[in-house]
XYZ file of C-alpha atoms in Angstrom:
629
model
C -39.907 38.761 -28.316
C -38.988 38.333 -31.865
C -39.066 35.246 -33.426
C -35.747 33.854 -34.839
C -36.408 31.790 -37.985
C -33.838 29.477 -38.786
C -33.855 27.267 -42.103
C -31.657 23.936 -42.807
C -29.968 25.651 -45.464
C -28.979 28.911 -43.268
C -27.981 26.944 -40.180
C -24.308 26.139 -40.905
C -24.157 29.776 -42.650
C -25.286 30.918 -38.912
C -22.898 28.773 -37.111
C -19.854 30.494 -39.348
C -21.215 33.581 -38.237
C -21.600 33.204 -34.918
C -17.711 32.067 -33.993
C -16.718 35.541 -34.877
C -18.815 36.357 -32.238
C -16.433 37.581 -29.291
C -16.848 35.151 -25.972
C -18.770 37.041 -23.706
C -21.823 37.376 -26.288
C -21.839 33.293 -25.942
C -23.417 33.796 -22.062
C -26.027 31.030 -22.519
C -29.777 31.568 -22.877
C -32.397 29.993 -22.090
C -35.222 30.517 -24.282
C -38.735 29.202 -22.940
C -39.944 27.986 -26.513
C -38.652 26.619 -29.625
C -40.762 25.500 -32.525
C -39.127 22.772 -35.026
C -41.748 23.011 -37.892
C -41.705 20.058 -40.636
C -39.416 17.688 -39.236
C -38.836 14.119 -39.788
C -39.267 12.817 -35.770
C -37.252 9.241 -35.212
C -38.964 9.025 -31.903
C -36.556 6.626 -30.361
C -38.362 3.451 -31.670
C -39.360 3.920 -35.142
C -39.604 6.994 -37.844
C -43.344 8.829 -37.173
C -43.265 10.601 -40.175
C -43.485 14.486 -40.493
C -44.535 16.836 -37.988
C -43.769 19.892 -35.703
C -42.761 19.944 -32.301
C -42.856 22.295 -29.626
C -40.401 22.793 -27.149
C -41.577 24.734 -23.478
C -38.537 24.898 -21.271
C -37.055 22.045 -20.319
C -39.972 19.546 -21.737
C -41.476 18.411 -25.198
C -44.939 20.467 -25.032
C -46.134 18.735 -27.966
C -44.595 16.641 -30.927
C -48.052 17.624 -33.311
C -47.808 21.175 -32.840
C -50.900 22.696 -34.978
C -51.525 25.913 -33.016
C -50.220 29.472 -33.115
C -46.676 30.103 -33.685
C -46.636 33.656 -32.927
C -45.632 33.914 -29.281
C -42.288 31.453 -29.593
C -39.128 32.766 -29.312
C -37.306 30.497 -31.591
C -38.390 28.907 -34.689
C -36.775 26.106 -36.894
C -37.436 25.065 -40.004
C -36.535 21.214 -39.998
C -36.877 20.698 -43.731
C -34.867 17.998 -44.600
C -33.866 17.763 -40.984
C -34.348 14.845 -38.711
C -35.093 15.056 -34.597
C -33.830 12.327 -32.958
C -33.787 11.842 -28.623
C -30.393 13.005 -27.294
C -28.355 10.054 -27.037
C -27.533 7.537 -23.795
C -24.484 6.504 -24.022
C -24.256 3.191 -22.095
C -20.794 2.306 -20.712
C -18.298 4.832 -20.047
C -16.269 5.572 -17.485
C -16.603 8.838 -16.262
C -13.821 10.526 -15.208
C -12.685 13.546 -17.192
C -14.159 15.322 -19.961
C -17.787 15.820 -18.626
C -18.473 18.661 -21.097
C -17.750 17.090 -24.057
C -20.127 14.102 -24.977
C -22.980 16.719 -25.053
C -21.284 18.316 -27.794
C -21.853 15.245 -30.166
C -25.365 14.670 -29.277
C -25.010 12.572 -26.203
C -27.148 14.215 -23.045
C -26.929 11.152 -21.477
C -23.965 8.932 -19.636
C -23.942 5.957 -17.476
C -20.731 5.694 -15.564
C -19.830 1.591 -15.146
C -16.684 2.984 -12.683
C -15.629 5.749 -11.506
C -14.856 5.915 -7.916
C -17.566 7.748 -6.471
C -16.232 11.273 -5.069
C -14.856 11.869 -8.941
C -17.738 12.459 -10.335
C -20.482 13.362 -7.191
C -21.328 16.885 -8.346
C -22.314 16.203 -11.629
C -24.521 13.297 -10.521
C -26.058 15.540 -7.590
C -27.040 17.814 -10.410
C -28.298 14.877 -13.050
C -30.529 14.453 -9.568
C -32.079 17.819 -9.130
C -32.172 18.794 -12.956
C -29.358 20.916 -13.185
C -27.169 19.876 -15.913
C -28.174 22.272 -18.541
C -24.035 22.255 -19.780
C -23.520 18.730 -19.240
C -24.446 15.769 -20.063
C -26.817 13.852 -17.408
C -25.055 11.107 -15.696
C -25.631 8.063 -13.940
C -23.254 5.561 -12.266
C -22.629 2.308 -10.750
C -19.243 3.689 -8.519
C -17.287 1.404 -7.246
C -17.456 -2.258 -9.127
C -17.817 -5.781 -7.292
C -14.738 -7.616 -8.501
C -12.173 -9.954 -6.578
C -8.934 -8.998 -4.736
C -6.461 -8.543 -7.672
C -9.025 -8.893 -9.886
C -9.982 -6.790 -13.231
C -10.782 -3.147 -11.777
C -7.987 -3.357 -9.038
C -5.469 -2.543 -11.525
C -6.063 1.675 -11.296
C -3.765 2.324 -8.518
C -6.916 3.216 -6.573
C -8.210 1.309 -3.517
C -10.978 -0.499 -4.987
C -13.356 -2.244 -2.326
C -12.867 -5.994 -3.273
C -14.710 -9.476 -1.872
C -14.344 -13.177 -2.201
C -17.693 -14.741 -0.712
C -21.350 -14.933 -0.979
C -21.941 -13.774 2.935
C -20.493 -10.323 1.896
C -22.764 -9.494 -1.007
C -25.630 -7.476 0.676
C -23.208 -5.480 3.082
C -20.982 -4.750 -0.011
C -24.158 -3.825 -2.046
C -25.325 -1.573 0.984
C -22.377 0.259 1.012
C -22.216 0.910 -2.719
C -25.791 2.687 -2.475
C -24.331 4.341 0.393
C -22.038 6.219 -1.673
C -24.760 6.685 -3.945
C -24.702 4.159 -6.791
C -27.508 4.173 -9.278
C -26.868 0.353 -10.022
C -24.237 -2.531 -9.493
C -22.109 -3.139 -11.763
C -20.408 -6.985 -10.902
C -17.101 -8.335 -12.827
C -17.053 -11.938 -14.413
C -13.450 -11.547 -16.065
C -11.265 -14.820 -15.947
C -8.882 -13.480 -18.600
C -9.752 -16.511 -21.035
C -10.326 -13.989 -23.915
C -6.763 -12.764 -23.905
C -5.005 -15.633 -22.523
C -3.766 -14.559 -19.213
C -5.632 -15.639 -16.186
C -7.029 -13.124 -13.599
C -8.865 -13.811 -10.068
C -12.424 -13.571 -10.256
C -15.624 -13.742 -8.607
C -16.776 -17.149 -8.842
C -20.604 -17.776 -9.660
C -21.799 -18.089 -6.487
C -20.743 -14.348 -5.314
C -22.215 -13.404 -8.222
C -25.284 -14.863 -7.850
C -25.427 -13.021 -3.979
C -24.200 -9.521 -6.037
C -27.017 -10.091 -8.205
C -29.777 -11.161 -5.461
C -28.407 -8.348 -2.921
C -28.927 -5.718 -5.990
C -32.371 -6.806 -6.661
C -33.040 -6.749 -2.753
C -32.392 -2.968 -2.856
C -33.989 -2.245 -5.589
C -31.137 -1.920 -8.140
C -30.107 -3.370 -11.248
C -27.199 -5.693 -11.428
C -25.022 -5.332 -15.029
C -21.823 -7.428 -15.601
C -18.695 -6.992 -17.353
C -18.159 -10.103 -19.178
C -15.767 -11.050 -21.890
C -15.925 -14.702 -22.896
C -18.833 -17.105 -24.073
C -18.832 -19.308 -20.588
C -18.842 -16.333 -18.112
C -22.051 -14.442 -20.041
C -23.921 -17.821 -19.902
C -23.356 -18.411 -15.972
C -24.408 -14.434 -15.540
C -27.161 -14.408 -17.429
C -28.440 -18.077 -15.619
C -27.624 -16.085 -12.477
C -30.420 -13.281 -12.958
C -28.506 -10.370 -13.969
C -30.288 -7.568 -15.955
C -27.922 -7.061 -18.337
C -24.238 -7.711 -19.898
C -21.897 -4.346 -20.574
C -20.021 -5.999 -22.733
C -20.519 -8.695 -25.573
C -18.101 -11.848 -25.225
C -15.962 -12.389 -28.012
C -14.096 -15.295 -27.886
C -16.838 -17.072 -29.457
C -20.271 -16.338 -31.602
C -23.573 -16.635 -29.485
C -25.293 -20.149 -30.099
C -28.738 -21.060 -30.260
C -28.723 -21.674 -26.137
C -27.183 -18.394 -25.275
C -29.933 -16.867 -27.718
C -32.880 -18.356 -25.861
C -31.478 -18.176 -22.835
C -31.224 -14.109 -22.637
C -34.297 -13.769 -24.636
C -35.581 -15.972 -21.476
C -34.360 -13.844 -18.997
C -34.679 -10.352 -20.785
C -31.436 -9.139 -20.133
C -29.834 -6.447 -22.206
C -26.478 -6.322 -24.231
C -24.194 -3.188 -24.242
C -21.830 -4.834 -26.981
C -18.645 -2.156 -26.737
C -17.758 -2.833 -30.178
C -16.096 0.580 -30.706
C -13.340 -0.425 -27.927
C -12.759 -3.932 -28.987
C -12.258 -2.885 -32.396
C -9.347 -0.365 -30.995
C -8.302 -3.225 -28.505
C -8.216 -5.655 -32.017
C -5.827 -3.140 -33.394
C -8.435 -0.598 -35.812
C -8.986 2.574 -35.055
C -12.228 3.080 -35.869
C -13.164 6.434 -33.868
C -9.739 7.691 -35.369
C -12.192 7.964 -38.999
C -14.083 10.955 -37.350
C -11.076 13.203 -36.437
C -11.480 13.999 -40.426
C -15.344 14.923 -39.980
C -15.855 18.360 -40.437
C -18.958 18.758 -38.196
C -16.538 17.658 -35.164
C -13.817 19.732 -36.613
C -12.161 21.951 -33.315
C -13.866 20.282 -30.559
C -11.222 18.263 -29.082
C -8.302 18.855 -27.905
C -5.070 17.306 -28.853
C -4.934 15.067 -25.888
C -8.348 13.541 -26.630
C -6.843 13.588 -30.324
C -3.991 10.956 -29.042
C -6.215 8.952 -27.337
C -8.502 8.446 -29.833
C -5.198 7.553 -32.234
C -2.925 5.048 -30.206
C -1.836 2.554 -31.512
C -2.987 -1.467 -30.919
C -0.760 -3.546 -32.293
C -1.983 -4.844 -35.818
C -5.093 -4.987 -37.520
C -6.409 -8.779 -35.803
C -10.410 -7.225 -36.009
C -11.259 -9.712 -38.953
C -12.495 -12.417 -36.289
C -13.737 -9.803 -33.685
C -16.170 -8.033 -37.137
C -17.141 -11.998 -37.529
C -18.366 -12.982 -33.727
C -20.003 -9.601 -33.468
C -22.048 -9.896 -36.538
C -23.205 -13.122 -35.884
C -24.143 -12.522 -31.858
C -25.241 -9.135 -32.237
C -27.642 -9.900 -35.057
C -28.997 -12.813 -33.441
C -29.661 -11.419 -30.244
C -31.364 -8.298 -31.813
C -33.449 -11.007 -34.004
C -34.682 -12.437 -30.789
C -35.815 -9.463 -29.149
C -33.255 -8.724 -26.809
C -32.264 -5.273 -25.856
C -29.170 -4.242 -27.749
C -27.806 -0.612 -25.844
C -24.906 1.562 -27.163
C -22.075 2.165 -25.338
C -18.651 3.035 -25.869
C -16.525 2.780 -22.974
C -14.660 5.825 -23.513
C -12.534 6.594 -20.715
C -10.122 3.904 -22.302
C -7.915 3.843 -25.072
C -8.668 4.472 -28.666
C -12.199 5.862 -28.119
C -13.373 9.450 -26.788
C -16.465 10.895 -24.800
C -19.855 11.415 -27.538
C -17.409 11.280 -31.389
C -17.266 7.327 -30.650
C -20.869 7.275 -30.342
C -21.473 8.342 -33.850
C -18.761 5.049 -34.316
C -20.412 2.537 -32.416
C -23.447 2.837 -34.269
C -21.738 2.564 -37.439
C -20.825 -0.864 -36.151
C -24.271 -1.601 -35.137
C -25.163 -1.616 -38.388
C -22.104 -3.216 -39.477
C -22.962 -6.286 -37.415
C -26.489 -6.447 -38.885
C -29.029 -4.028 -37.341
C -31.100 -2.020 -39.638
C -30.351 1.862 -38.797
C -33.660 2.422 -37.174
C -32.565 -0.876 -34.465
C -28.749 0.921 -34.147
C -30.907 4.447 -33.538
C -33.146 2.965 -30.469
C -30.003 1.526 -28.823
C -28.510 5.079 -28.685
C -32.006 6.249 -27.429
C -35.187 4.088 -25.789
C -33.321 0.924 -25.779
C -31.138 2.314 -22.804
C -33.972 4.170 -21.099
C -35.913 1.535 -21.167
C -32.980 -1.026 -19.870
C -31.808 1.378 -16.974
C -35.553 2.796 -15.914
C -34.673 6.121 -16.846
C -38.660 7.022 -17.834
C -38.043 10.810 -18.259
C -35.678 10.338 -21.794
C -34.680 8.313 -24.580
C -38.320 9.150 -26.599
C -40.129 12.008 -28.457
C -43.185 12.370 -26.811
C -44.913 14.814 -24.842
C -43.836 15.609 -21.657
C -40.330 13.980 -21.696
C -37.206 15.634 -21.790
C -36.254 18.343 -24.582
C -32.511 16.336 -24.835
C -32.888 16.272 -28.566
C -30.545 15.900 -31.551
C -31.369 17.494 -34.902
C -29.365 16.601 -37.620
C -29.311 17.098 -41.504
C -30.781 14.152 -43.828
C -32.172 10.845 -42.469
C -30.426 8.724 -40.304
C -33.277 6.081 -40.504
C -31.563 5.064 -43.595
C -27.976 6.216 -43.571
C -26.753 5.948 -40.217
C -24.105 8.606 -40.501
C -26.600 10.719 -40.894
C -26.107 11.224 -36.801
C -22.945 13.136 -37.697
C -24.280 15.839 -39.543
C -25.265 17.512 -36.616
C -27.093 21.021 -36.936
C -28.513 21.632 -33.210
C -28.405 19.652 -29.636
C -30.957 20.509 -26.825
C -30.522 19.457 -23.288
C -33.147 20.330 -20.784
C -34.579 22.576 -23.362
C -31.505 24.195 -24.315
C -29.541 25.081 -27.777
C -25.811 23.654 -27.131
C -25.155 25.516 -30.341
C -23.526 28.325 -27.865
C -21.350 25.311 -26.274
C -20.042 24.056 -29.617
C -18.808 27.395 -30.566
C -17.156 28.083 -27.366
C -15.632 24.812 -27.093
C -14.130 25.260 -31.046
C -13.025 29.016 -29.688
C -11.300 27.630 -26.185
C -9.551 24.599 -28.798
C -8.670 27.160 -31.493
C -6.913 29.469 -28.881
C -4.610 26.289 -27.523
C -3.649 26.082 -30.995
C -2.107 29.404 -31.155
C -0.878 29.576 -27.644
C 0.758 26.522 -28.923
C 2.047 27.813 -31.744
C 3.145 31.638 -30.800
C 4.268 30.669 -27.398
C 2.397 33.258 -25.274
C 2.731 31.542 -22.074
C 6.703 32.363 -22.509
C 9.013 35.480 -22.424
C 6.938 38.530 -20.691
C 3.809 36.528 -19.625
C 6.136 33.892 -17.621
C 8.401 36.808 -16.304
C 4.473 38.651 -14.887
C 3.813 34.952 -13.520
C 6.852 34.750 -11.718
C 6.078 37.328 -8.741
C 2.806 35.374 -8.051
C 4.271 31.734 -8.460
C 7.154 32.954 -6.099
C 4.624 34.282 -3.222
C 3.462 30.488 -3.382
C 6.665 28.519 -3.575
C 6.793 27.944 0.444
C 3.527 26.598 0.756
C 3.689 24.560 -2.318
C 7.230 23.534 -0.976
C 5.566 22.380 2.428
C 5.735 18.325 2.278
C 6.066 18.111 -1.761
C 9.921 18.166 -1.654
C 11.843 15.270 -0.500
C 11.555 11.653 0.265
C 8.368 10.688 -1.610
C 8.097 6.968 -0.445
C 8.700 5.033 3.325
C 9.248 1.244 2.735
C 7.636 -0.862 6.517
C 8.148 -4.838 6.206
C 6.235 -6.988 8.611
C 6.679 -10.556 8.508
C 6.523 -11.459 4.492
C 4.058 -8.194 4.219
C 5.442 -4.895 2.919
C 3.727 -1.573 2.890
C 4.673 1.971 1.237
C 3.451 5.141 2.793
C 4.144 8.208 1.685
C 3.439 12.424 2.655
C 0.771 12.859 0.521
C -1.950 11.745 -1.356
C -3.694 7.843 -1.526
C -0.226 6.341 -1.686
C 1.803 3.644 -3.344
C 0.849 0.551 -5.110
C 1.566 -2.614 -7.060
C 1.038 -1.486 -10.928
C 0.828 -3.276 -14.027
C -0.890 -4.023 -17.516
C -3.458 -5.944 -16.035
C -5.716 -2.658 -16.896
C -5.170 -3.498 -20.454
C -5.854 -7.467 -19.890
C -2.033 -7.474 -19.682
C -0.156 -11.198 -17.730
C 3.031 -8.732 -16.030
C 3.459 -9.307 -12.883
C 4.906 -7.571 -9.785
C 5.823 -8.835 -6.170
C 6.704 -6.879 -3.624
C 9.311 -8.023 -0.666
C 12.435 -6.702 1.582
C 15.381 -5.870 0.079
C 19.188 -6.416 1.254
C 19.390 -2.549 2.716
C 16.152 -1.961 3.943
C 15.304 -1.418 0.217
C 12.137 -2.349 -1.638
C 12.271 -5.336 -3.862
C 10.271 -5.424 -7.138
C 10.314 -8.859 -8.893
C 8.495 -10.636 -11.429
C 7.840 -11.169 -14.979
C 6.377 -8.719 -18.178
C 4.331 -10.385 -20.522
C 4.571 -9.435 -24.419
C 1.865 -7.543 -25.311
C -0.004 -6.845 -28.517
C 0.690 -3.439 -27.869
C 1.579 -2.150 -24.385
C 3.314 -4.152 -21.123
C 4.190 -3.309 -17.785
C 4.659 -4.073 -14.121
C 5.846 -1.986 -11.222
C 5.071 0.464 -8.738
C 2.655 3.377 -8.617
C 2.197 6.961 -6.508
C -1.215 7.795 -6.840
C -0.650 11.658 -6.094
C -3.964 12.870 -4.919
C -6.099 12.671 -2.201
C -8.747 10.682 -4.114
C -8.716 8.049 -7.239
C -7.854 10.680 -10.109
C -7.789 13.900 -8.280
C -4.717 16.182 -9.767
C -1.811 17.041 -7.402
C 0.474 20.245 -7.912
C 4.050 18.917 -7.418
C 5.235 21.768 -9.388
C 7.326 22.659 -6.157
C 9.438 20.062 -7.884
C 11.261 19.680 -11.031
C 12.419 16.261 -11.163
C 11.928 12.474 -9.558
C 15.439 10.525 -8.241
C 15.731 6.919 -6.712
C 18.116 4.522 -6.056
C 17.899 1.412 -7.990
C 19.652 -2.035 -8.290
C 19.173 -5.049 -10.226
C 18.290 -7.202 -13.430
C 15.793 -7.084 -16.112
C 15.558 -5.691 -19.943
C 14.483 -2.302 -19.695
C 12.681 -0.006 -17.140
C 10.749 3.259 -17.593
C 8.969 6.141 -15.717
C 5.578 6.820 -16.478
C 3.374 9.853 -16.014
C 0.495 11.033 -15.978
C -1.255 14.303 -15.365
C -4.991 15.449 -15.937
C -4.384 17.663 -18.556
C -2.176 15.648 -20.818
C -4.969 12.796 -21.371
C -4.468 8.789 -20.549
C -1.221 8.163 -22.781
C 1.732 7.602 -20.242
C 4.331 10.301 -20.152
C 7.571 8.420 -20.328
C 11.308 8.413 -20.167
C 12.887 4.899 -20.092
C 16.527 3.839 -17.898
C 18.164 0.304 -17.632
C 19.490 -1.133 -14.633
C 22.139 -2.683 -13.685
C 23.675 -5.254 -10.817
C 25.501 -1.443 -9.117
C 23.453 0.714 -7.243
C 23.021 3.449 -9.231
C 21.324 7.332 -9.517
C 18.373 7.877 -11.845
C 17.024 11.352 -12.150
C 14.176 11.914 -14.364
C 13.236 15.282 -15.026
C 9.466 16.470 -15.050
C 10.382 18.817 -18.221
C 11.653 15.148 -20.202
C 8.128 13.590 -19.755
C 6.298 15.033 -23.168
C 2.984 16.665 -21.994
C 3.027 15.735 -18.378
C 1.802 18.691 -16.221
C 3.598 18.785 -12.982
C 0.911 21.378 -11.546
C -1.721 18.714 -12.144
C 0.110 15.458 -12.012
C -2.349 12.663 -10.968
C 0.363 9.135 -11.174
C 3.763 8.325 -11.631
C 4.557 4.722 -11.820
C 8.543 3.184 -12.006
C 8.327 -0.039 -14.016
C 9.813 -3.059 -15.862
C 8.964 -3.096 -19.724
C 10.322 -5.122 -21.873
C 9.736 -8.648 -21.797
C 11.269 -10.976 -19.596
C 11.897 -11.348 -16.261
C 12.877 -8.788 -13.736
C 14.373 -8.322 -10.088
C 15.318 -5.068 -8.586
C 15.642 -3.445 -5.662
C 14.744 0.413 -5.139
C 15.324 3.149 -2.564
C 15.139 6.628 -1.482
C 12.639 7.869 -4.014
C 12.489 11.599 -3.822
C 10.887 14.819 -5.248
C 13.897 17.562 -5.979
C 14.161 21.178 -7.651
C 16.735 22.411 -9.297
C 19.852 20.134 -9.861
């Protein structure tokens, strides 16, 4: 085969060319070996100066490459280039968007909660070495956390417990379903003010013993000062988050350095949580330029409340310097899957912070790369060195010294393979939303030839969609909703968001469902309420397309109420169309086509809530899917 040489200089001139290639000449390849000649190699650790490296399917053959170059099929000239191990990142949550990290450079994810049937295939094929598309990922499932408690707050059944004697059957059952580690929550709700039930230390002391009995690590989510220095006293590997309501002190120091456990510090989502949107700065890069889609776009852009991250920049600097200084394991991780960061762009992000709060960018490099293999066993990744891995990032100057160096992205390997075909698929696949968006070719002839086939579906889409949506039993002081499809109803609020609202369920005065309680002022979102999960597991989309509108009944006080929506392909913002209540029963009707992007024919929750401050009391009935008026 003929050799393909590629210079730094030519490779952005090739990737121009290449998107006017038409889709089906994108098929992927998979070329058996690349040569990178003259490249800088960050190996993960520390910058080994200049070299070539040879890449034989899905391994590094040899990062000193001095032999023949004549029988490879591709060949790279990394002049002025630096190869750097595709990056881990260390806390997300897993849930959507599995093909987009690798398109920044990160070949690597570990989940800290996803329910576990969301995201089984792709972690079936991180298991047998299948994820040439994808980034690899590894996850922790279901959490340990209290009833009530932070992680409850989905609208997903989340499998709680209270004592110590439940720890190794709860632990058993998590590796049942597959987890790769436990992840354990420590969250009081003294950071933000608002109290939440938690595990108390001696449960997770048990979580932590019971994961070491099965051979698994145990990482906890911890937010304030007092909770970290229990956890870490407790023998748990590592913290996936940094506390922030305080800087670390000389006893926290020597205490983790004691205990070698690791610190994924978040920083990207606390800064968006602290009211700066930091990821929001690399919408403008023009490397990333067409890879996400407008929903991701949103995300990445909502809006916290003022700018309150002068204290948050402050404790971080201090801990996160002083930890690294002491030899503990500072990891990356951005905890995308929330609000105001996004799968792989916020990576590039939270290592700008790294070396905001004080690590050189060599230290913010190896907590994007060994730091995390190291922490989480993974042996095969995270280095250059022969016979690991080809997940590799090349990118154009020397992020050794600039660390936004990692955005200048010229090629991505995983298992061996260029993503370059991906990346120009992806910015295709975006670019041709645009203009559906803008010329409107889903309307006019295209709906009238989707008509005939939508029509031959209508009755079996009809079939238990339609109609009364939500059956209200009381028992005693107990109430419970079920409903004809999906996981159900469920007490909803801003809890997720380390929101105080409140919602109580009880019997109303006409066999009606009572809703009382009290929203909290937020710093930039509040709610309380009800919620229909829609599908048949935690985040699986539902069509309800069968109907065009939701109608209840609904009596009472409070200062404002809303519906919320959401659907899988119109991202995490809530879909909304607010009503107000008042001491009358009277009819709401909110109509699917008033709810912004929400997708009816892949909703996944609709939630009726209180949501304005103050307290509330109302009472709610025959909650219905209709069509038509």
């Amino acid at each position: 085969m003929k050799s393909i040489y590629i210079s730094s200089k030519s490779a952005i001139i090739l990737s121009g060319l290449l998107s006017a290639i038409s889709l089906p000449a994108l098929a992927m390849t998979s070329p058996q070996t690349t040569l990178i000649q003259n490249v800088q190699i960050f190996d993960g650790v520390r910058n080994i100066g200049t070299s070539s490296v040879l890449i034989k399917d899905d391994k590094i053959a040899d990062i000193d490459f001095k032999g023949d170059v004549k029988d490879a099929q591709i060949i790279i000239d990394g002049t002025d280039l630096t190869l750097l191990p595709g990056m881990i990142d260390s806390h997300v949550h897993a849930m959507m968007a599995m093909d987009t990290p690798l398109l920044f450079g990160v070949t690597t994810q570990l989940d800290m909660f996803t329910p576990p049937t969301v995201n089984a295939d792709i972690r079936a094929k991180t298991k047998n070495g299948e994820n040439k598309d994808v980034a690899d990922l590894y996850s922790a499932g279901f959490l340990a956390t209290a009833p009530g408690g932070h992680g409850t707050q989905f609208g997903v059944s989340v499998p709680t417990l209270t004592t110590p004697q439940e720890a190794d059957s709860w632990v058993k059952s998590r590796i049942e379903e597959g987890s790769d580690f436990i992840k354990i929550v420590r969250e009081p709700g003294s950071s933000f003010g608002r109290p939440l039930p938690t595990l108390d230390s001696a449960t997770t002391k048990a979580l932590i013993k019971a994961a070491h009995d099965n051979g698994k690590l145990a990482v906890v989510h911890v937010q304030d000062y007092d909770s970290a220095f229990d956890t870490i006293s407790s023998g748990a590997d590592g913290l996936v988050h940094m506390f922030f309501d305080k800087s670390a002190d000389d006893a926290i120091i020597a205490l983790a350095k004691e205990k070698g456990v690791f610190i994924t510090p978040t920083y990207s989502v606390f800064e968006g949580f602290h009211g700066r949107k930091g990821t929001a700065s690399l919408l403008r890069n023009e490397n990333f330029a067409g890879l996400l889609p407008e929903i991701a776009k949103d995300n990445i852009n909502q809006s916290f409340g003022p700018d309150r991250s002068a204290k948050l920049d402050a404790n971080m600097a201090q801990s996160i310097s002083a930890f690294a200084n002491a030899g503990v394991l500072i990891l990356a991780g951005t905890d995308a899957g929330n609000p105001g960061v996004y799968y792989g762009i916020s990576m590039h992000r939270e290592l700008q912070l790294l070396v905001k709060a004080g690590l050189s960018p060599a230290q913010a490099l190896s907590a994007a790369t060994a730091n995390p293999a190291k922490a989480y066993k993974l042996t095969d990744r995270g280095r250059i060195a022969n016979g690991m891995k080809a997940d590799l990032l090349l990118v154009k100057g020397d992020p050794t010294k600039d660390i936004t160096a990692t955005r200048n992205i010229i090629d991505i390997w995983k298992d061996g393979q260029s993503a370059k075909n991906l990346i120009l698929a992806k910015r295709a696949e975006i670019s041709n939303l645009i203009s559906n968006s803008i010329s409107g070719e889903n309307s006019g002839a295209n709906n009238a030839a989707l008509a005939g086939e939508t029509a031959k579906q209508t009755a079996a889409v009809n079939n238990g969609i339609l109609g009364n949506i939500a059956n209200f039993h009381f028992e005693g002081e107990g109430v419970k909703i079920t409903a004809p499809f999906g996981i159900g109803w469920d007490v909803n609020s801003d809890v997720i968001m380390g929101g105080g609202s409140t919602a109580t369920l009880s019997k109303g005065r006409e066999d009606s469902l009572r809703i009382s309680g009290s929203v909290k002022k937020g710093s930039f979102a509040q709610w309380a309420g009800i919620a229909f999960v829609l599908g048949d597991t935690p985040f699986a989309p539902k069509d309800i397309s069968a109907a065009s509108a939701m109608t209840f009944r609904i009596r009472g006080t409070g200062g404002g109420f809303a519906v919320m929506a959401f659907s899988q392909k119109s991202g995490q913002m809530p879909n909304s169309k607010n009503f107000t209540v008042t001491d009358n029963w009277q009819d709401i009707r909110i109509n699917f086509a008033d709810l912004g992007r929400f997708q009816a024919a892949n909703a996944t929750l609709l939630t009726i809530s209180a949501i304005m401050p103050g307290d509330y009391d109302v009472e709610i009935k025959d909650i219905a899917f209709i069509d038509g008026e």
